Amino acid sequence: MLNCELGMGKTFDIGLERLTGGSGFSIGTSLSTENVGVEASAGELGTLRGASRGTFFLETFGCQMNDHDSEKVAGVLLSRGYRQVESPESASLILYNTCSIREKAAQKVFSRLGEFRVKQNEGRIIGVLGCVAQQEGEGIFARAPWVSLVCGSASYSKLPELLAQVEAGNQRVTGLDNDTDETFETEMTRRDNPWRAYLTIIEGCDKACSYCVVPYTRGPERSRASDSILREVRQLAELGYSEVQLLGQTVNSYKDPTARKMRFSELLLAVADEPGIRRVRFTTSHPSEFTQDIVNAIDAQPKLCNHVHMPVQSGSTKVLRAMQRTYTREEYLVRIAMIRGAKRAISITTDIIVGFPGETDEDLAETLGLLDAVQYDGVFAFKYSPRPHTPSLAMSDAVPEEEKSRRLALLQEKQREIQSKKNSSMAGETFEVLVSGKSRRENQWSGHTSCHRVINFASQEAALLGKYVQVRVTGATANGLAGERAE
Ligand code: SAM
Ligand code: SF4
């Protein structure tokens, strides 16, 4: 989701420093990890050239769920006596938390690993975590024998044990069981952002989209207990976090495993009710489970942000069927109408894949027509990438790479026009903004509106980071808004 050109996310931050702080430590709610004998083992790592013993470097690829998994992995390591460092050269333990959603993302990891052959490893421990780990399994040891830990996200709850094995000198440690009913809860999470906290409420995926590797790499759907989620939100609020973002591959499939049986919309309202919480976001919503009660909750509680990310993938029912997406174009449009029927305007973003096997010009025209019909606030568009372990791999009628690029460009051009118009129509409006970035240029700041637009604005005031301020829109492009402080 992060390599798109037109979504309402990272691309708006151009020219502005993003605050990744590194200050946010927060304590989780479950003690599912074993920490016996920990510090001793971290300290026992060998002497390394240029690296201090017991230090780790962690690089993350891919989606917000991976970002948040890494925050939890960092928490596990910190609680074992490790210290986080900024470069692989100064680390005794190097971890890559990987993404395999598209081929390019998966390739990046092997190019990172390739750098170590040259450096001959120098005694460092190297581990591959996440989706590529699950997808490639022990094959990673064959391709990169200097790797000693391969662990998929479904095995993260076993990470302390696996790390203990690596620290004891075991050269081939794996956590590859992806048929689990466990969620990854940590004693401590090291959060990157000091104001907005990610919180995974549902892991894995039970859908079977024919192009998608996630059910294979992340295992079956498992929801976290509502009382555990709410306890963590309370602690986050006490630590000063004011915005929480609930995460899940299909976040609205949430099924409370406790006797309370809280519905997803009830959970949203309960999270918003926690004192100190000012904004609640959630992503990604699956169209098939997007129900009226979610819209009603947003209408009833202004702390629930007026933004829904609901991937459509294609505007053609024929392609949706081949993708095994569980809804038709018409059914998707009914969901859109439901969201548009809310009392306050809710911005809608989506994901689209172009060049799926068998997609014709007519199918693409239906997708372009859908953009006109829905008027999305942002689109994350991708060229179809064949993935291992997926049913679409065996499909005929592949679309040539050049043609995929042409279709992607057409779609992006159309969406750019839509976004330019939408954003321009906001001139003069005033939004509440959570300030999260400061430019190198003097008096320039940036932040997000509730509808998840990034807005860059000027203000003479000092120390705005983390504050909520009113900003009036003075200008717009396809990718974002510019404004000034309003009282
Ligand atoms: N669970 C979400 C849903 O159902 O919409 C999506 C999660 S997936 C990590 C993020 C996006 O990656 C998908 O919405 C899809 O657009 C894209 N994607 C997944 N598999 C892909 C593939 N094989 N080729 C290209 N894009 C892909
Ligand atoms: Fe992948 Fe489909 Fe599950 Fe989303 S719903 S993670 S696209 S299988």
CSV table of C-alpha atoms and ligand atoms in Angstrom, one decimal, residues 1 63 100-103 205 207 209 211-214 248-250 284-287 309-313 325 327 350-354 380-387 390 392, ligand 1:
chain,number,residue,atom,x,y,z
A,1,MET,CA,0.0,0.0,0.0
A,63,CYS,CA,2.5,-2.1,5.2
A,100,SER,CA,6.1,-10.2,-0.2
A,101,ILE,CA,2.8,-8.7,-1.5
A,102,ARG,CA,4.5,-7.9,-4.8
A,103,GLU,CA,7.6,-9.3,-6.3
A,205,CYS,CA,-6.9,-13.4,6.8
A,207,LYS,CA,-10.4,-14.6,2.6
A,209,CYS,CA,-8.4,-13.6,-3.0
A,211,TYR,CA,-3.8,-13.0,-6.3
A,212,CYS,CA,-2.9,-12.6,-2.6
A,213,VAL,CA,-0.2,-14.2,-0.6
A,214,VAL,CA,-1.4,-12.9,2.7
A,248,GLY,CA,-6.2,-5.7,10.4
A,249,GLN,CA,-6.0,-7.1,6.9
A,250,THR,CA,-9.8,-7.1,7.1
A,284,THR,CA,-8.3,-2.0,6.0
A,285,SER,CA,-12.0,-2.4,5.6
A,286,HIS,CA,-13.3,-5.3,3.4
A,287,PRO,CA,-16.4,-4.4,1.4
A,309,HIS,CA,-10.2,2.7,3.2
A,310,MET,CA,-12.2,0.1,1.3
A,311,PRO,CA,-10.3,-1.6,-1.5
A,312,VAL,CA,-12.3,-2.5,-4.6
A,313,GLN,CA,-9.4,-4.0,-6.7
A,325,ARG,CA,-13.4,-11.0,-4.2
A,327,TYR,CA,-18.7,-9.0,-4.1
A,350,THR,CA,-9.2,2.4,-2.2
A,351,ASP,CA,-6.7,-0.1,-3.7
A,352,ILE,CA,-6.9,-1.2,-7.3
A,353,ILE,CA,-4.9,-3.8,-9.2
A,354,VAL,CA,-4.5,-3.4,-13.0
A,380,PHE,CA,-3.4,3.1,-4.2
A,381,ALA,CA,-2.9,1.5,-7.6
A,382,PHE,CA,-0.8,-1.5,-8.4
A,383,LYS,CA,0.2,-3.6,-11.4
A,384,TYR,CA,-0.7,-7.2,-10.8
A,385,SER,CA,2.3,-9.2,-9.6
A,386,PRO,CA,2.1,-13.0,-9.7
A,387,ARG,CA,2.9,-14.4,-6.3
A,390,THR,CA,-1.6,-18.1,-5.1
A,392,SER,CA,-3.9,-16.7,-10.0
B,1,SAM,N1,-6.8,-6.9,3.0
B,1,SAM,C1,-6.9,-5.8,2.1
B,1,SAM,C2,-8.0,-6.0,1.2
B,1,SAM,O1,-8.7,-7.0,1.1
B,1,SAM,O2,-8.3,-5.2,0.4
B,1,SAM,C3,-5.6,-5.6,1.3
B,1,SAM,C4,-4.3,-6.0,1.9
B,1,SAM,S1,-3.0,-6.1,0.8
B,1,SAM,C5,-1.7,-6.2,1.9
B,1,SAM,C6,-2.8,-4.5,0.1
B,1,SAM,C7,-3.1,-4.4,-1.3
B,1,SAM,O3,-2.1,-4.9,-2.1
B,1,SAM,C8,-4.3,-5.1,-1.8
B,1,SAM,O4,-5.5,-4.3,-1.6
B,1,SAM,C9,-4.1,-5.2,-3.3
B,1,SAM,O5,-4.5,-4.0,-4.0
B,1,SAM,C10,-2.5,-5.2,-3.4
B,1,SAM,N2,-2.1,-6.6,-3.8
B,1,SAM,C11,-2.2,-7.7,-3.1
B,1,SAM,N3,-1.7,-8.7,-3.8
B,1,SAM,C12,-1.2,-8.2,-5.0
B,1,SAM,C13,-0.6,-8.7,-6.1
B,1,SAM,N4,-0.4,-10.0,-6.2
B,1,SAM,N5,-0.3,-7.9,-7.1
B,1,SAM,C14,-0.5,-6.6,-7.0
B,1,SAM,N6,-1.1,-6.0,-6.0
B,1,SAM,C15,-1.5,-6.8,-4.9
